[in-house]
Structures are given as C-alpha cells and as structure tokens.
XYZ file of N, CA, C and O in Angstrom:
564
model
N 111.682 115.857 78.674
C 112.068 114.729 79.522
C 111.747 114.046 80.387
O 111.592 115.369 80.895
N 111.444 112.984 81.069
C 110.430 112.904 82.169
C 111.437 112.072 82.744
O 111.485 110.476 82.522
N 111.212 112.440 84.228
C 112.190 111.208 85.043
C 110.795 110.628 86.137
O 110.343 111.221 86.858
N 111.430 109.522 86.397
C 110.347 108.781 86.879
C 111.539 108.422 88.345
O 112.443 107.844 88.303
N 110.341 108.989 89.754
C 111.677 108.959 90.493
C 111.512 107.773 91.259
O 109.645 107.990 91.873
N 111.747 106.784 92.815
C 112.032 105.727 93.489
C 112.858 105.828 94.665
O 113.775 105.767 94.569
N 113.172 106.615 95.765
C 112.995 106.984 97.141
C 114.260 108.224 96.495
O 115.084 108.439 96.945
N 113.144 108.932 95.463
C 114.216 109.416 94.238
C 114.886 109.244 94.332
O 116.642 110.118 93.726
N 115.396 108.436 93.382
C 116.611 107.257 92.833
C 116.194 108.011 91.481
O 114.894 106.924 91.613
N 116.512 108.111 89.868
C 115.751 107.946 88.973
C 115.809 106.742 88.956
O 117.238 106.030 88.557
N 114.698 105.802 88.337
C 114.662 104.249 87.516
C 114.239 104.568 86.655
O 114.235 103.261 85.423
N 113.716 105.601 85.550
C 113.245 106.159 84.503
C 113.714 107.350 83.924
O 113.606 107.685 84.968
N 113.456 107.512 82.816
C 114.034 108.714 81.328
C 113.299 108.701 80.487
O 113.373 107.076 79.930
N 111.842 108.653 80.479
C 111.284 108.942 78.618
C 111.324 109.910 78.766
O 111.557 111.309 78.874
N 111.660 110.094 77.135
C 112.180 111.300 76.324
C 110.453 111.315 75.073
O 110.917 110.984 74.704
N 110.020 112.859 74.947
C 108.070 112.477 74.545
C 108.739 114.459 73.566
O 109.577 115.526 74.063
N 108.112 113.668 72.489
C 107.574 114.942 70.930
C 105.869 115.621 71.221
O 104.917 114.641 70.803
N 105.380 116.894 71.271
C 104.103 116.953 70.966
C 103.743 117.366 70.242
O 104.582 118.141 69.912
N 103.333 117.620 69.108
C 102.924 117.545 67.682
C 100.738 118.109 67.400
O 100.255 117.298 68.091
N 101.257 117.920 66.265
C 99.812 118.133 66.170
C 99.437 117.571 66.354
O 98.115 117.209 65.817
N 100.039 115.704 65.367
C 98.939 114.387 66.134
C 99.295 114.324 66.864
O 98.354 112.817 66.675
N 100.070 114.488 67.696
C 99.340 114.177 69.144
C 100.733 114.137 69.977
O 101.881 114.881 69.737
N 100.713 113.079 71.151
C 102.097 113.439 71.688
C 102.335 111.497 72.028
O 102.463 110.532 71.691
N 104.291 111.405 71.918
C 105.208 110.690 70.737
C 106.242 110.200 72.306
O 106.759 111.298 72.676
N 106.191 108.650 72.572
C 107.385 109.007 73.027
C 108.673 108.683 72.086
O 108.375 107.546 70.844
N 110.027 109.311 71.819
C 111.574 108.812 71.684
C 112.277 108.204 71.309
O 113.294 107.004 70.532
N 112.115 107.702 72.932
C 112.907 107.256 73.744
C 112.630 107.350 75.178
O 112.055 107.257 75.874
N 113.897 106.039 75.967
C 113.255 105.695 77.012
C 114.606 104.586 77.448
O 115.162 104.269 76.852
N 115.021 105.520 78.831
C 116.550 104.705 79.071
C 115.959 104.176 80.965
O 115.366 104.582 81.964
N 115.771 102.516 80.686
C 114.596 102.367 82.119
C 115.408 101.131 82.815
O 116.063 100.562 82.262
N 115.896 101.588 84.513
C 116.480 100.536 85.086
C 115.564 99.204 85.142
O 113.957 99.009 85.837
N 115.593 97.958 84.547
C 115.279 96.535 84.131
C 115.897 95.868 85.287
O 116.546 95.642 84.717
N 115.128 95.180 86.132
C 116.447 94.086 88.054
C 117.988 94.646 87.119
O 117.454 95.820 87.655
N 118.614 94.045 87.318
C 119.163 94.662 87.145
C 120.105 95.561 86.218
O 122.271 96.006 86.414
N 120.284 95.172 85.476
C 120.673 96.706 84.004
C 120.061 97.642 83.412
O 118.805 97.422 84.415
N 120.329 98.791 83.020
C 119.519 99.990 81.982
C 119.611 99.291 80.310
O 121.034 99.056 80.400
N 118.726 99.314 80.576
C 118.262 99.300 79.148
C 117.860 100.620 78.138
O 116.665 101.575 79.013
N 118.119 101.142 77.343
C 117.745 101.831 76.580
C 117.107 101.313 74.872
O 117.458 100.759 74.447
N 116.742 102.486 74.729
C 115.915 102.193 73.840
C 115.114 103.347 72.754
O 114.651 104.275 73.740
N 116.093 103.619 71.404
C 115.463 104.675 70.984
C 114.476 104.556 69.865
O 115.646 103.316 68.509
N 113.840 105.150 69.679
C 112.747 103.970 68.969
C 113.513 105.791 67.252
O 112.525 105.954 67.579
N 113.153 104.255 66.402
C 113.265 105.273 64.173
C 112.687 106.110 64.220
O 112.100 107.209 63.377
N 111.232 105.179 64.923
C 109.665 105.958 64.352
C 108.575 105.977 65.228
O 108.934 104.920 66.403
N 108.605 107.203 66.300
C 107.848 107.430 67.099
C 106.933 106.914 67.891
O 105.858 106.663 67.363
N 106.831 106.468 68.747
C 105.603 105.701 69.264
C 104.391 106.989 68.686
O 104.499 107.778 70.777
N 103.072 105.666 68.842
C 102.320 107.581 69.011
C 101.696 107.197 70.701
O 100.718 105.649 70.552
N 101.685 107.644 71.776
C 101.282 107.379 73.000
C 100.151 107.861 73.427
O 99.138 106.604 73.243
N 99.250 109.352 72.308
C 98.338 109.193 72.042
C 97.954 109.991 71.745
O 98.933 111.552 70.614
N 97.037 110.289 70.296
C 96.331 110.254 69.146
C 95.627 112.043 69.926
O 95.492 111.797 70.755
N 96.080 112.922 68.235
C 95.378 114.254 68.377
C 94.634 114.816 67.116
O 94.607 113.969 66.763
N 92.982 114.706 67.825
C 92.909 114.912 68.525
C 92.602 112.830 69.732
O 92.108 112.492 68.409
N 92.003 113.520 70.602
C 92.094 112.316 70.510
C 90.246 111.317 70.622
O 89.855 110.474 70.536
N 89.391 112.930 70.476
C 87.902 113.099 70.322
C 86.854 112.766 68.376
O 88.295 114.350 69.274
N 86.637 113.108 68.709
C 86.419 113.082 66.501
C 85.125 114.756 67.352
O 85.428 114.981 68.573
N 85.082 115.545 66.446
C 84.175 116.515 66.491
C 82.817 115.821 67.343
O 81.923 117.322 68.258
N 81.828 114.533 67.189
C 81.051 114.081 67.145
C 81.261 113.619 69.062
O 79.786 113.341 69.507
N 82.056 113.867 69.475
C 82.659 113.028 71.171
C 82.867 111.658 70.931
O 83.170 111.457 71.342
N 83.624 110.981 69.467
C 83.330 109.815 69.850
C 84.983 109.799 70.113
O 85.749 110.197 69.318
N 86.031 108.812 71.072
C 86.387 107.957 71.551
C 88.218 107.780 70.141
O 87.244 107.213 69.648
N 88.762 107.918 69.687
C 89.198 106.894 68.908
C 90.066 106.032 70.039
O 90.184 105.613 71.089
N 89.476 104.369 69.282
C 89.540 103.100 69.914
C 90.663 102.408 70.249
O 90.186 102.095 70.732
N 91.429 102.334 69.091
C 92.644 102.435 69.287
C 94.007 102.695 68.214
O 93.325 102.989 67.052
N 95.075 102.303 67.830
C 95.878 102.528 67.723
C 97.163 102.055 68.159
O 98.057 101.470 68.754
N 97.843 101.681 67.441
C 99.129 100.789 66.615
C 100.526 101.389 66.012
O 100.801 101.955 64.789
N 101.690 101.754 66.531
C 103.011 102.195 65.941
C 103.896 100.725 66.684
O 104.383 100.100 67.110
N 104.102 100.695 64.693
C 105.865 99.416 65.344
C 106.732 100.088 64.620
O 106.619 101.561 63.225
N 107.254 99.615 65.371
C 109.233 100.818 65.507
C 110.405 100.086 65.468
O 109.993 98.962 65.861
N 111.569 100.544 64.541
C 112.769 99.465 64.366
C 113.030 100.318 66.071
O 113.085 101.666 66.333
N 114.639 99.972 66.907
C 115.153 100.749 67.555
C 116.441 100.395 67.317
O 116.939 100.130 65.853
N 116.865 102.252 67.816
C 118.405 101.946 66.908
C 119.317 101.300 67.549
O 120.493 101.043 66.857
N 118.928 100.350 69.165
C 119.464 99.780 69.480
C 119.691 98.457 69.412
O 120.580 97.113 69.430
N 118.939 97.620 68.258
C 118.577 97.438 67.616
C 117.219 95.486 67.690
O 117.191 96.862 68.924
N 116.110 95.695 67.232
C 115.545 94.758 67.509
C 113.817 96.187 67.051
O 113.974 96.673 66.038
N 113.101 95.466 67.044
C 111.677 96.431 66.733
C 110.769 96.061 67.435
O 110.593 95.191 68.474
N 109.800 96.852 67.284
C 109.038 96.713 69.545
C 107.755 97.234 68.894
O 107.844 98.731 66.503
N 106.641 96.234 68.899
C 104.844 97.071 68.508
C 104.241 97.709 69.597
O 104.719 96.688 70.429
N 103.889 99.062 69.059
C 102.957 99.372 70.959
C 101.527 99.241 69.941
O 101.568 99.806 69.093
N 100.618 98.698 70.555
C 99.685 99.206 70.449
C 98.475 99.982 71.804
O 98.539 99.318 73.091
N 97.929 100.137 71.276
C 96.943 100.789 72.466
C 95.417 100.903 72.313
O 94.645 100.931 70.976
N 94.601 100.457 73.626
C 93.452 100.136 73.154
C 92.473 101.103 74.214
O 92.761 101.124 75.605
N 91.649 101.716 73.577
C 91.295 103.127 75.046
C 89.964 102.639 74.882
O 88.928 102.174 74.850
N 90.147 102.374 76.155
C 88.740 101.689 77.569
C 87.816 102.702 77.289
O 86.537 102.711 78.463
N 88.120 103.885 77.607
C 87.234 105.071 77.399
C 86.705 106.062 78.521
O 88.457 105.843 79.871
N 86.511 107.317 79.155
C 87.050 108.138 80.242
C 86.298 107.379 81.354
O 85.368 106.838 81.069
N 87.336 107.488 82.627
C 87.276 107.039 84.022
C 87.945 108.681 84.726
O 88.349 109.600 84.565
N 87.236 108.907 85.633
C 87.384 108.923 86.888
C 88.295 108.335 87.633
O 87.678 107.348 87.790
N 89.499 109.050 88.379
C 91.099 108.323 87.846
C 90.725 109.422 90.054
O 91.949 110.634 89.101
N 91.199 108.769 90.608
C 92.362 109.501 91.566
C 93.041 109.124 92.232
O 93.989 107.460 92.764
N 94.159 109.870 92.803
C 95.281 109.711 92.797
C 95.432 111.048 93.783
O 94.932 111.479 94.567
N 96.706 110.610 94.650
C 96.742 111.593 95.960
C 96.744 112.853 96.078
O 96.838 113.717 96.147
N 96.859 113.427 93.800
C 97.022 114.966 93.334
C 95.944 115.284 93.555
O 95.148 117.091 93.447
N 94.808 114.418 93.244
C 93.291 114.563 93.416
C 92.514 113.788 92.461
O 93.077 112.651 91.883
N 91.349 114.274 91.758
C 89.872 113.340 90.751
C 91.005 113.599 89.533
O 90.222 114.842 89.618
N 90.691 113.195 88.338
C 91.588 113.454 87.025
C 90.086 113.058 85.937
O 89.713 111.798 86.373
N 89.945 113.819 84.943
C 88.969 112.892 84.452
C 90.028 112.236 83.460
O 90.780 113.574 82.602
N 90.440 111.078 83.150
C 90.687 110.681 82.474
C 89.812 109.134 81.172
O 89.539 108.795 81.079
N 91.622 109.157 80.242
C 91.093 107.892 79.362
C 91.949 107.368 79.931
O 93.067 106.861 80.010
N 91.105 105.586 80.065
C 92.140 104.431 80.718
C 93.160 104.057 79.295
O 91.802 103.499 78.152
N 93.634 103.728 79.475
C 94.148 102.759 77.750
C 94.909 102.266 78.389
O 96.336 101.721 78.804
N 94.967 100.543 77.725
C 95.097 99.683 77.465
C 96.324 99.199 76.772
O 97.146 99.815 75.346
N 97.640 99.677 76.945
C 98.657 99.326 76.280
C 99.227 98.479 76.160
O 99.840 97.714 77.290
N 100.053 97.678 74.939
C 100.299 96.303 74.711
C 101.916 96.481 74.340
O 102.009 96.790 73.759
N 103.336 96.247 74.466
C 103.908 96.203 74.011
C 104.675 94.573 73.721
O 104.830 93.638 74.575
N 104.673 94.375 72.235
C 105.350 93.391 71.575
C 106.826 93.006 71.054
O 106.811 93.965 70.317
N 108.093 92.929 71.702
C 108.856 92.638 71.757
C 109.408 91.919 70.315
O 108.755 90.878 70.078
N 110.186 92.434 69.431
C 110.943 91.138 68.837
C 111.301 90.091 68.982
O 111.690 90.035 70.118
N 110.990 88.913 68.249
C 110.940 87.687 69.677
C 109.523 87.188 70.149
O 109.518 86.063 69.852
N 108.547 88.428 70.796
C 107.207 87.702 70.621
C 106.579 87.837 72.289
O 105.463 87.879 72.127
N 107.912 88.785 73.064
C 107.567 88.666 74.301
C 106.492 89.331 74.073
O 107.318 90.910 73.046
N 105.716 90.014 75.095
C 104.740 91.275 75.793
C 104.830 91.329 76.656
O 104.556 90.873 77.235
N 104.402 92.446 76.892
C 104.005 93.552 78.438
C 102.903 94.424 78.052
O 102.773 94.962 77.447
N 102.050 94.078 79.936
C 100.754 95.271 78.898
C 100.409 96.340 80.280
O 101.179 94.926 81.399
N 100.233 97.197 79.548
C 100.841 98.068 80.691
C 99.044 99.173 81.214
O 98.247 99.066 80.287
N 98.669 99.668 81.778
C 97.134 99.912 82.402
C 97.859 101.905 82.310
O 98.493 101.707 82.893
N 97.320 102.571 81.668
C 98.124 103.428 81.553
C 96.367 104.696 82.035
O 95.743 104.452 81.027
N 96.566 106.430 82.350
C 95.824 106.819 82.446
C 95.950 107.874 82.382
O 96.358 108.466 83.141
N 94.958 108.665 80.972
C 95.965 109.347 80.610
C 95.069 111.135 80.863
O 93.867 110.911 80.016
N 95.128 112.333 81.018
C 94.607 113.403 81.021
C 94.557 114.753 80.068
O 95.853 114.775 80.554
N 94.151 114.545 79.418
C 94.597 115.669 78.724
C 94.987 117.096 78.894
O 95.695 117.904 78.545
N 94.665 117.204 79.888
C 95.152 118.229 80.990
C 95.953 118.869 82.044
O 96.727 118.754 82.548
N 95.384 117.033 82.213
C 97.005 116.915 83.357
C 98.137 115.826 82.543
O 98.536 114.953 83.904
N 98.256 115.375 81.328
C 99.283 114.361 81.974
C 98.973 113.151 81.378
O 98.208 112.710 81.325
N 99.899 112.695 82.139
C 99.060 110.483 83.860
C 99.228 110.795 84.409
O 99.739 110.370 85.459
N 98.442 110.732 84.982
C 98.387 111.143 86.945
C 98.579 109.651 87.387
O 98.718 110.141 88.395
N 98.238 108.772 86.813
C 98.757 107.426 86.425
C 98.278 105.923 86.240
O 98.067 106.539 84.809
N 99.888 105.729 86.235
C 100.306 104.345 84.912
C 100.862 103.219 85.476
O 101.238 103.495 86.686
N 101.088 102.136 84.652
C 102.293 101.612 85.204
C 103.554 100.696 83.995
O 103.159 101.441 82.805
N 104.546 101.332 84.681
C 105.143 101.112 84.468
C 107.176 100.794 85.149
O 106.789 102.074 86.327
N 107.465 99.865 85.193
C 107.522 99.555 84.260
C 106.457 97.797 84.788
O 105.937 98.547 85.414
N 105.840 96.946 84.437
C 105.055 96.280 83.833
C 105.051 95.894 86.099
O 106.095 95.932 86.613
N 103.727 96.281 86.442
C 103.212 95.769 87.948
C 104.043 97.062 88.695
O 104.337 96.972 89.871
N 104.201 97.952 88.201
C 104.677 99.645 89.485
C 103.871 101.153 89.278
O 103.948 100.891 88.243
N 103.202 101.052 90.023
C 101.362 102.419 89.632
C 102.576 102.909 90.261
O 102.719 103.354 91.184
N 102.650 104.718 89.415
C 103.281 105.074 89.166
C 101.576 106.463 89.677
O 100.691 106.048 88.794
N 101.498 107.141 91.296
C 100.518 107.881 91.166
C 100.975 109.564 90.995
O 101.364 109.574 92.166
N 100.169 110.163 90.601
C 100.848 111.751 90.545
C 99.954 111.998 92.026
O 99.191 111.832 92.545
N 101.468 113.173 92.516
C 101.758 112.996 94.280
C 100.787 114.427 94.093
O 100.717 114.686 95.151
N 101.536 115.590 93.256
C 101.247 116.555 93.615
C 102.265 117.761 92.054
O 102.796 116.810 91.419
N 102.352 118.567 91.900
C 102.773 119.619 90.768
C 103.788 120.138 91.653
O 104.355 120.574 92.392
N 104.619 120.249 90.566
C 106.106 121.176 90.231
C 105.981 122.018 89.590
O 106.556 122.247 88.057
N 106.741 123.047 89.441
C 106.549 123.860 88.693
C 107.920 123.543 88.024
O 109.156 123.464 88.136
C-alpha cells in the first residue's frame, strides 16, 4: 500500500504486488476533481516486468495489460520504455527507466503519464494523476 500526500492530506492510495514476474497494480483510490474514484483491477496491471532487461542488457520495449474493473468497465494500460536516464529529484539523482504510460478507459478516453522507475528505489518521479508531478524528497523507515 502506497499513499500519496499533498499538504499532509492523502490524495491517492495504490495497492501493489511484487512477484517473480514484476511489479503489479492491484487497485487504487484517487481524488479526481470533486470525487473519490475507486478502481480494483480483476487482472493486475503490470507496471514493470521482471527482469526489465535481458541478460544481454536489452530493455523490454513495451508491455500492455487489459483488465476489467470490479466497479464495472475496463481499462487498457500500455507502457513504452523510453530507455535509461539520470533523474534528479530532491532526494538525489537516480538511474531510471523513463516509462510512458497510457491508460485508455472503456469508451475511448485516455490519459498519458510519464513515470521514472529505478529498480532499487521504486519511482523517484512520476506523473499522477495527469499533470501532477511527484518527486521523491527523502526516505523513511
């Protein structure tokens, strides 16, 4: 469970699972405009495959998850790996994979996010919801 806070208030909560196949999103509860939106994915969304690189050092280029929602409807999540880069945030500089995440909701609406994944440090920077940039400021136990 990961909570995202803004000015001390929880604005989003996400539930993840890590398996030998990668990092998966199980569900989320997000403050979107004036309402709280809950999503529980019947097929977990593959956020990051494991391994993200082959033995030859070649990164996985893209992956897609199509899933029904427990609350009704469906979504398709596509990730395109834009490659490795250094990402500087208040907590430091991290080697990350720049992932372009496109979420398409049933009915055709879609949103695009930029996410920066560091295998040893999770997500030092990501966009969520659209146009909100989150940056790692420090670590806590």
